[in-house]
Short mmCIF file of C-alpha atoms and ligand atoms in Angstrom, two decimals:
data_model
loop_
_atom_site.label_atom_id
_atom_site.label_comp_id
_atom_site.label_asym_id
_atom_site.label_seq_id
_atom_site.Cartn_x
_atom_site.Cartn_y
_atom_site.Cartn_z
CA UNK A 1 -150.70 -18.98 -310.63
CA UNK A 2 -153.15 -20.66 -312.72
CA UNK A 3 -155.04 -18.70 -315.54
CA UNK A 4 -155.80 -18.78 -318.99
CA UNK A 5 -152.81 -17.66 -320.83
CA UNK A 6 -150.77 -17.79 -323.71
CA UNK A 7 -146.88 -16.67 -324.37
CA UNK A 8 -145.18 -14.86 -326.37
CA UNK A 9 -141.01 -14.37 -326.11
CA UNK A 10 -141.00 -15.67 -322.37
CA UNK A 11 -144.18 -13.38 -321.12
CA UNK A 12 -147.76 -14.85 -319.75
CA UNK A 13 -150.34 -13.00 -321.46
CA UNK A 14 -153.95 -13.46 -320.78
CA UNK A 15 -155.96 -15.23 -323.20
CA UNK A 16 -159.05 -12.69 -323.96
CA UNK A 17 -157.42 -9.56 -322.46
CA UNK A 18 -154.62 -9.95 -324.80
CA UNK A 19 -154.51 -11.84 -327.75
CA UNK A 20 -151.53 -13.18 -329.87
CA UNK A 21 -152.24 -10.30 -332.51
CA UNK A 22 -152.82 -7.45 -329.96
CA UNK A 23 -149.35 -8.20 -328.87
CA UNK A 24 -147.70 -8.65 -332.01
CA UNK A 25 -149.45 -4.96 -333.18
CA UNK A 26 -148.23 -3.66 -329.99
CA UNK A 27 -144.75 -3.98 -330.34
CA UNK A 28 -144.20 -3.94 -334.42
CA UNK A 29 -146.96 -1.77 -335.81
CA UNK A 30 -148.32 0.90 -332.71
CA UNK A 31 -147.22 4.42 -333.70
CA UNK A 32 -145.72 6.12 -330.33
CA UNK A 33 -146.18 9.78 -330.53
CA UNK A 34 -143.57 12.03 -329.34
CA UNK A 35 -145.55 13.46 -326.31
CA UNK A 36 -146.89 10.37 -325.25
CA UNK A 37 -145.82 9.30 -321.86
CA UNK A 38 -146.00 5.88 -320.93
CA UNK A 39 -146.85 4.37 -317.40
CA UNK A 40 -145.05 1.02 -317.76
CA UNK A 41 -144.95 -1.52 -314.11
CA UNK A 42 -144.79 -5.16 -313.50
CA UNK A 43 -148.16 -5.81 -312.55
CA UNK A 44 -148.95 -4.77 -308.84
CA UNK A 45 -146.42 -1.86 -308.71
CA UNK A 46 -148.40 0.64 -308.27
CA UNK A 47 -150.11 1.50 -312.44
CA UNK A 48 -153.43 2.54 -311.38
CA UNK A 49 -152.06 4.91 -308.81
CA UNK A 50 -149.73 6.07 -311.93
CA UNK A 51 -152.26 6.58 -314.10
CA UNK A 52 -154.67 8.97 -311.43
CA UNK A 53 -150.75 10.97 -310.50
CA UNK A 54 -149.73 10.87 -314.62
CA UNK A 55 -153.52 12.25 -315.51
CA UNK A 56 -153.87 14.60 -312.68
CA UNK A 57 -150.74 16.44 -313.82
CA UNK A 58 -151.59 16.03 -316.97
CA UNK A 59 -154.77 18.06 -316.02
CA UNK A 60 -153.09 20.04 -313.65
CA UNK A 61 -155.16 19.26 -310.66
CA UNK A 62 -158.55 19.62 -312.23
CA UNK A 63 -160.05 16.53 -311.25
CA UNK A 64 -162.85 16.04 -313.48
CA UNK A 65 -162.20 13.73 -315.42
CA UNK A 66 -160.55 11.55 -312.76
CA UNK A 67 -164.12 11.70 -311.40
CA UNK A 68 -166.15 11.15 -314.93
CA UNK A 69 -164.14 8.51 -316.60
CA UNK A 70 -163.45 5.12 -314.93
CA UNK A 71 -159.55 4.48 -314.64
CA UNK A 72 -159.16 1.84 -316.42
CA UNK A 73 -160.23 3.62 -319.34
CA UNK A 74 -158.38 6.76 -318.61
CA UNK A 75 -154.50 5.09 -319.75
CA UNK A 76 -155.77 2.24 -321.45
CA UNK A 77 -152.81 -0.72 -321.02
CA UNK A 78 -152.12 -0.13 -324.79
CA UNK A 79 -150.73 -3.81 -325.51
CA UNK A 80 -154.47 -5.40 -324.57
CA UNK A 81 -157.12 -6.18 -327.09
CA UNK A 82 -160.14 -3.53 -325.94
CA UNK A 83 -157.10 -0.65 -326.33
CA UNK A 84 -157.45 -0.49 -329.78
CA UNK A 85 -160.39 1.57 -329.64
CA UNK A 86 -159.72 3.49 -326.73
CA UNK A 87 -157.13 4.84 -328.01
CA UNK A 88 -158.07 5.69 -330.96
CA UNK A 89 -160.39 8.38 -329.77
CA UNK A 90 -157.89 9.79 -327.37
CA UNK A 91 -156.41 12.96 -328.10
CA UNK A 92 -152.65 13.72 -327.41
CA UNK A 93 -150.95 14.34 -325.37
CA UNK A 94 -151.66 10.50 -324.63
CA UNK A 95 -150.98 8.77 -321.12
CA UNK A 96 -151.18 5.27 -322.11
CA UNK A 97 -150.00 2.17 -319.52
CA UNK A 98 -148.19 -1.29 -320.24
CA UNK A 99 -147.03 -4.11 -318.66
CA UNK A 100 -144.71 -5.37 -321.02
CA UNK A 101 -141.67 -5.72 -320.79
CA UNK A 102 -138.61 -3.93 -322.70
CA UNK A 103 -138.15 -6.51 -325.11
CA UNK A 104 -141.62 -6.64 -326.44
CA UNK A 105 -142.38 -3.01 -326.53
CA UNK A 106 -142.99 -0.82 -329.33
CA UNK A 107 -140.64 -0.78 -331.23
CA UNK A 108 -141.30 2.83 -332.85
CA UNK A 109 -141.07 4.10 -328.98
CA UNK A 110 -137.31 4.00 -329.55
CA UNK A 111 -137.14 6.11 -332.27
CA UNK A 112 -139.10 8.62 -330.50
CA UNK A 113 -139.35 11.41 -328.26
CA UNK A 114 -141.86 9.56 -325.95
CA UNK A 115 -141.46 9.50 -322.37
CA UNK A 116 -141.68 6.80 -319.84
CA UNK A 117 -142.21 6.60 -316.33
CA UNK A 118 -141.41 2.72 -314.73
CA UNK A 119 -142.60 2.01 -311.16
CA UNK A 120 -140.98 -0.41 -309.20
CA UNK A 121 -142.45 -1.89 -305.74
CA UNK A 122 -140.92 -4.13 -303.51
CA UNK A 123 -141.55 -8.04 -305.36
CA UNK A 124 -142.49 -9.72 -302.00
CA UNK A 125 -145.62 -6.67 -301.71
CA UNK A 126 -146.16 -7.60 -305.60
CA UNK A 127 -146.63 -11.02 -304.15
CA UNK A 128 -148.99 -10.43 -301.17
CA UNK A 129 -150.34 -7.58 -303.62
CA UNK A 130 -151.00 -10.29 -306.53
CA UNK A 131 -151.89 -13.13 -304.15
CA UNK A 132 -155.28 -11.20 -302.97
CA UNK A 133 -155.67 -10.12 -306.57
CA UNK A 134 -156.41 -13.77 -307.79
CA UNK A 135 -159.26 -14.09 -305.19
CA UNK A 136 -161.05 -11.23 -307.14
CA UNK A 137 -160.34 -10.96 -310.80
CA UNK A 138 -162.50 -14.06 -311.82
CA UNK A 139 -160.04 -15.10 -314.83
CA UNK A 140 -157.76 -16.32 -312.19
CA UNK A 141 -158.01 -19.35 -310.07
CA UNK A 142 -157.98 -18.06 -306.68
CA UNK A 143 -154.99 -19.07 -305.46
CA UNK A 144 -154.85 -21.05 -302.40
CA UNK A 145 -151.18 -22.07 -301.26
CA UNK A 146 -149.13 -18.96 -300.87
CA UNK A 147 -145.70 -20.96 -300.77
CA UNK A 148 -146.53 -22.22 -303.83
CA UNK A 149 -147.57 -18.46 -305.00
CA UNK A 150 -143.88 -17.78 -304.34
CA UNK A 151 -142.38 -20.08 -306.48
CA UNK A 152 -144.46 -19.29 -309.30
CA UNK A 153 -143.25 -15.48 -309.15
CA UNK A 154 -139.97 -16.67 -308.83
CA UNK A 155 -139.90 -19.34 -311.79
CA UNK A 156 -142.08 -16.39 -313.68
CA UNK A 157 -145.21 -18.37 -314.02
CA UNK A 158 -147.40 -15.23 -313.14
CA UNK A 159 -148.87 -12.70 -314.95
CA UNK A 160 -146.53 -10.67 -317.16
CA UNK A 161 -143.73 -13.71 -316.49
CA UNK A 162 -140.29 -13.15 -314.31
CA UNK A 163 -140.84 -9.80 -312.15
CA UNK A 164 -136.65 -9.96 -312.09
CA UNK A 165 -136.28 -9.95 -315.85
CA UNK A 166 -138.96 -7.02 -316.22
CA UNK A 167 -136.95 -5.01 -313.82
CA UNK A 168 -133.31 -5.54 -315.12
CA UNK A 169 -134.61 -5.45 -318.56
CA UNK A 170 -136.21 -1.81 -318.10
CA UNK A 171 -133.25 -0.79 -315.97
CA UNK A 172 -130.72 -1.07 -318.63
CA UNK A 173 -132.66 2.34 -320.05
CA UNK A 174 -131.84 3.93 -316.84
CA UNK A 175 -129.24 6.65 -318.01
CA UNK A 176 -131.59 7.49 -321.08
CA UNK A 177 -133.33 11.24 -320.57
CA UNK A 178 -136.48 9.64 -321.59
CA UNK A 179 -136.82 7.32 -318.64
CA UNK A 180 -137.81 8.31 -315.13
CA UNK A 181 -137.64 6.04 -312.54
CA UNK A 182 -139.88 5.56 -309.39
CA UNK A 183 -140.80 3.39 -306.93
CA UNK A 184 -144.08 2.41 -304.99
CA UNK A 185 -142.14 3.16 -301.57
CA UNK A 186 -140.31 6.20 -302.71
CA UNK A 187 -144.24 7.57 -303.78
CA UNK A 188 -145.61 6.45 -300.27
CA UNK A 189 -143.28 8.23 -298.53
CA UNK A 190 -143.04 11.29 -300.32
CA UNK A 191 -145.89 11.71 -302.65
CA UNK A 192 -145.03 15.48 -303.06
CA UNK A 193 -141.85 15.04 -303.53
CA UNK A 194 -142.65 13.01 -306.35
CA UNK A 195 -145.09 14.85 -308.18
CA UNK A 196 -142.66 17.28 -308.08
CA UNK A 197 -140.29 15.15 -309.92
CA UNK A 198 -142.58 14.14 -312.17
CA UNK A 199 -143.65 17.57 -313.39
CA UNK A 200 -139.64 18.54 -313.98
CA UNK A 201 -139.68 15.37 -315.75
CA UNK A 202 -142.17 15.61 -318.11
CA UNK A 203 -141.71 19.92 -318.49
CA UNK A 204 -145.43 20.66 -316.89
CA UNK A 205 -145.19 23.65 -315.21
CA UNK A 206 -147.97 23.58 -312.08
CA UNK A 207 -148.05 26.10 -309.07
CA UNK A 208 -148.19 25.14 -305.83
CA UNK A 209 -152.17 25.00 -305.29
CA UNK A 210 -152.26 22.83 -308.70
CA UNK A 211 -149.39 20.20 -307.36
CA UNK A 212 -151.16 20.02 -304.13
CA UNK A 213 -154.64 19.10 -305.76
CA UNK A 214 -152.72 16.26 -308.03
CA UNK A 215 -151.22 15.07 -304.71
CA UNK A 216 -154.97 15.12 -302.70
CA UNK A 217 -156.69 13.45 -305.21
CA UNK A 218 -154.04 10.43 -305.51
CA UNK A 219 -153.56 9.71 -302.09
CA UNK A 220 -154.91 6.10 -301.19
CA UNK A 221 -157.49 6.88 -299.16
CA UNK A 222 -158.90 9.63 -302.29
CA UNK A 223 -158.95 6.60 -304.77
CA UNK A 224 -160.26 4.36 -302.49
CA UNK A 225 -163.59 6.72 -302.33
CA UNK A 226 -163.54 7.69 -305.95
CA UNK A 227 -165.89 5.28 -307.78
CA UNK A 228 -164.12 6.24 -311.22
CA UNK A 229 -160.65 4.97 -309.75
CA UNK A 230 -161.75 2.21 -307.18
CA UNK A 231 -162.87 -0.28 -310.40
CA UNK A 232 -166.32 -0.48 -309.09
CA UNK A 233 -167.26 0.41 -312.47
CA UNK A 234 -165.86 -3.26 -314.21
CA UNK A 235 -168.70 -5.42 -313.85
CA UNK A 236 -168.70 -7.88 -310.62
CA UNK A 237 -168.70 -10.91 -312.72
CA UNK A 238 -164.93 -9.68 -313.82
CA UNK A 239 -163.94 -8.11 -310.69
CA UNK A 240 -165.58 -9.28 -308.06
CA UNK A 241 -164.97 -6.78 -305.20
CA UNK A 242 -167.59 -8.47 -302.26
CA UNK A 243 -164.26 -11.02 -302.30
CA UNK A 244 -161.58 -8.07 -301.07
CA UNK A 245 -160.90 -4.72 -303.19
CA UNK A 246 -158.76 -3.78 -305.76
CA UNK A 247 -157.53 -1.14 -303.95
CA UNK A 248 -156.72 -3.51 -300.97
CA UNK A 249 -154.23 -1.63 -298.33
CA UNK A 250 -152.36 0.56 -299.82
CA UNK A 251 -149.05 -0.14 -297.78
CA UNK A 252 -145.28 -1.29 -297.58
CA UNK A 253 -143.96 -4.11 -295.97
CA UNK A 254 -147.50 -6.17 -295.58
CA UNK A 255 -145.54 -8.73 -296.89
CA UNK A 256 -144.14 -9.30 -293.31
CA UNK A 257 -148.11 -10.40 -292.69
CA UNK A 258 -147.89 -13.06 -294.95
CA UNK A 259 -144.43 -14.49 -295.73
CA UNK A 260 -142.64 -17.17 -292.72
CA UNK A 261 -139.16 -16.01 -291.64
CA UNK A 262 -138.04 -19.46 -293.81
CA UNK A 263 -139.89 -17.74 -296.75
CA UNK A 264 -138.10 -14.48 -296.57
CA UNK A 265 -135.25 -15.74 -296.64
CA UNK A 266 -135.83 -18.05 -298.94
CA UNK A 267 -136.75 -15.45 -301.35
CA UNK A 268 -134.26 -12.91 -299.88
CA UNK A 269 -131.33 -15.85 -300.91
CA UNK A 270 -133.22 -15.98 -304.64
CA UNK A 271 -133.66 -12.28 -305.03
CA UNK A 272 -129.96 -11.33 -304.18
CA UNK A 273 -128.45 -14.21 -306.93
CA UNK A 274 -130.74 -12.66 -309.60
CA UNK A 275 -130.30 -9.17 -308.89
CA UNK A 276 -126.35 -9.25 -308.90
CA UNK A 277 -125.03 -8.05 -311.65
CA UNK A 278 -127.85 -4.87 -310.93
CA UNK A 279 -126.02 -2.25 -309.46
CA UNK A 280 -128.75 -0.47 -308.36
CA UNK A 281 -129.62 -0.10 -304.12
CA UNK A 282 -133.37 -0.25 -304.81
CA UNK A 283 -135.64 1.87 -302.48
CA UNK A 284 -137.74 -1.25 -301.21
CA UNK A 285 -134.06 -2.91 -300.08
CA UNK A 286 -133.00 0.64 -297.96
CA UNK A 287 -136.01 0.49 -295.75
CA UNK A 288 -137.50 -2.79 -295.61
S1 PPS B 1 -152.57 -3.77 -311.63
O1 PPS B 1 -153.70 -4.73 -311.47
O2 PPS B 1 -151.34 -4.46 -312.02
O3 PPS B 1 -152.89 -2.67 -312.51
O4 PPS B 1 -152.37 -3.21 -310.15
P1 PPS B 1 -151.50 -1.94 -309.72
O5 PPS B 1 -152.30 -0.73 -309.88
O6 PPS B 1 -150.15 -1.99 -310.35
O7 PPS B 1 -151.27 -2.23 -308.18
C1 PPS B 1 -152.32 -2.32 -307.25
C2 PPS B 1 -151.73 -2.03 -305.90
O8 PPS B 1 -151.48 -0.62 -305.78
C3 PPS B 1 -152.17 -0.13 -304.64
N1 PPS B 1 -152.56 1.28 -304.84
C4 PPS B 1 -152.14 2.27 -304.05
N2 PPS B 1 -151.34 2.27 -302.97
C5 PPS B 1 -151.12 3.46 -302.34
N3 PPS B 1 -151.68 4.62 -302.74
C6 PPS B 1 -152.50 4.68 -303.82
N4 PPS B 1 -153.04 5.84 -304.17
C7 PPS B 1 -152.75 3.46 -304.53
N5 PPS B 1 -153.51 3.12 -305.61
C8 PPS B 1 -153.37 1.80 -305.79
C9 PPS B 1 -153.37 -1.08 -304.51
O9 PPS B 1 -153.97 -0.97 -303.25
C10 PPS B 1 -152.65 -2.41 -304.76
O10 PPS B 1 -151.78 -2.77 -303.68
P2 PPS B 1 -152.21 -3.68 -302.44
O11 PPS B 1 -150.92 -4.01 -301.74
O12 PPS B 1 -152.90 -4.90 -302.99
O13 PPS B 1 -153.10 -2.83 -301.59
#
């Protein structure tokens, strides 16, 4: 996956979005608050649909500022250079989004009472998902080969570096009663069911008519038409949306679409030697 980038403790950051400093200030000087809750995915998991669920039930329902302020500026990925001043005019409680992984987080999240909510998808929809991505985001180089596109996520020469070692890092916090856990199927399947979850999780109490408005106005389909959540509002020159959209399909399993049966199990054979020693029966592996 070819793009400008630069790296810092085994992770591809992009040169502009990020910067060597940004990162550095991310992890040893950003003050977490304790009620911030923070929507933290390998890229391609499933963030933006996060960050409408995380801000709807933040808001109860009331979708008006899902409709007024453009996503992306809504959770601001707190580890990227434009965050700075984002955040600083948000008022808590803060929903704020990262990418990185557990090693270069804050460190001052640790010694808080923060929250954080990880989303997991299924690595060969990351791929397809990711793939497509490259053909719009113009500091990519559309990427052409997708065999090759496999190897790079294995060898972790993508954005945000090795998908496997951002999952089992994050998953050793997964008996701490700040972490929930969630993944991309799990919410396609049962988006109530989730939102349900969530609210226990983070103590917001919602009625029935509220927890049905967060789940209306994050279904696919919803942020699809919403031109606050769709990115139509980042300039075409960055995201150039005439080449496919950002919010593409919406789906599980299009992988099958894309990847060879030699492929599949070609990753399949890679997938199960790195993920050993996880004892976890992910979602993605029950049902796909
Ligand atoms: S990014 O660029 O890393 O922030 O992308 P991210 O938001 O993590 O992932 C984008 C994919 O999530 C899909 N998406 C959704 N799927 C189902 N329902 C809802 N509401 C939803 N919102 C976003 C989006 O379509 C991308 O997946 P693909 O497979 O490309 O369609």
């Amino acid at each position: 996956m070819a793009f400008n980038h630069f790296e810092v403790k085994g992770t591809r950051f992009i040169k502009g979005v990020h910067s060597g400093e940004s990162v550095d200030y991310a992890e040893n000087e950003f003050q977490v608050l304790n009620d911030d809750v923070y929507n933290v995915t390998f890229p391609k998991s499933g963030t933006n649909w996060m960050i409408e669920i995380l801000n709807l039930i933040k808001h109860k329902g009331d979708v008006s500022k899902s409709s007024s302020v453009p996503i992306f500026e809504r959770s601001p990925w707190y580890e990227t250079v434009a965050a700075k001043e984002l955040i600083n005019k948000m008022e808590s409680p803060r929903v704020l989004s990262s990418h990185l992984p557990l090693h270069t987080f804050a460190k001052s999240f640790f010694k808080s009472k923060a929250k954080i909510v990880y989303t997991m998808r299924n690595p060969k929809d990351i791929i397809v998902s990711m793939f497509h991505f490259t053909k719009i985001l113009s500091i990519f180089e559309a990427a052409e080969d997708f065999e090759k596109f496999i190897d790079d996520f294995i060898q972790g020469q993508v954005l945000f570096g090795s998908w496997f070692e951002h999952v089992k890092g994050w998953m050793t916090m997964k008996d701490d009663s700040r972490f929930l856990f969630v993944t991309y199927e799990e919410l396609l399947q049962d988006l109530r069911g989730c939102v349900v979850r969530l609210c226990k999780f983070l103590g917001q109490e919602l009625d029935d008519a509220q927890i049905d408005l967060v789940v209306k106005y994050s279904t696919f389909k919803s942020m699809k038409e919403n031109i606050m959540s769709n990115w139509s509002q980042m300039p075409a020159d960055v995201l150039d949306q005439t080449k496919g959209s950002f919010m593409r399909k919406g789906v599980a399993g299009d992988w099958k679409n894309h990847f060879t049966v030699a492929q599949s199990e070609y990753f399949d054979k890679i997938y199960k030697e790195k993920m050993k020693d996880v004892n976890v029966n992910f979602f993605w592996e029950q049902t796909s």
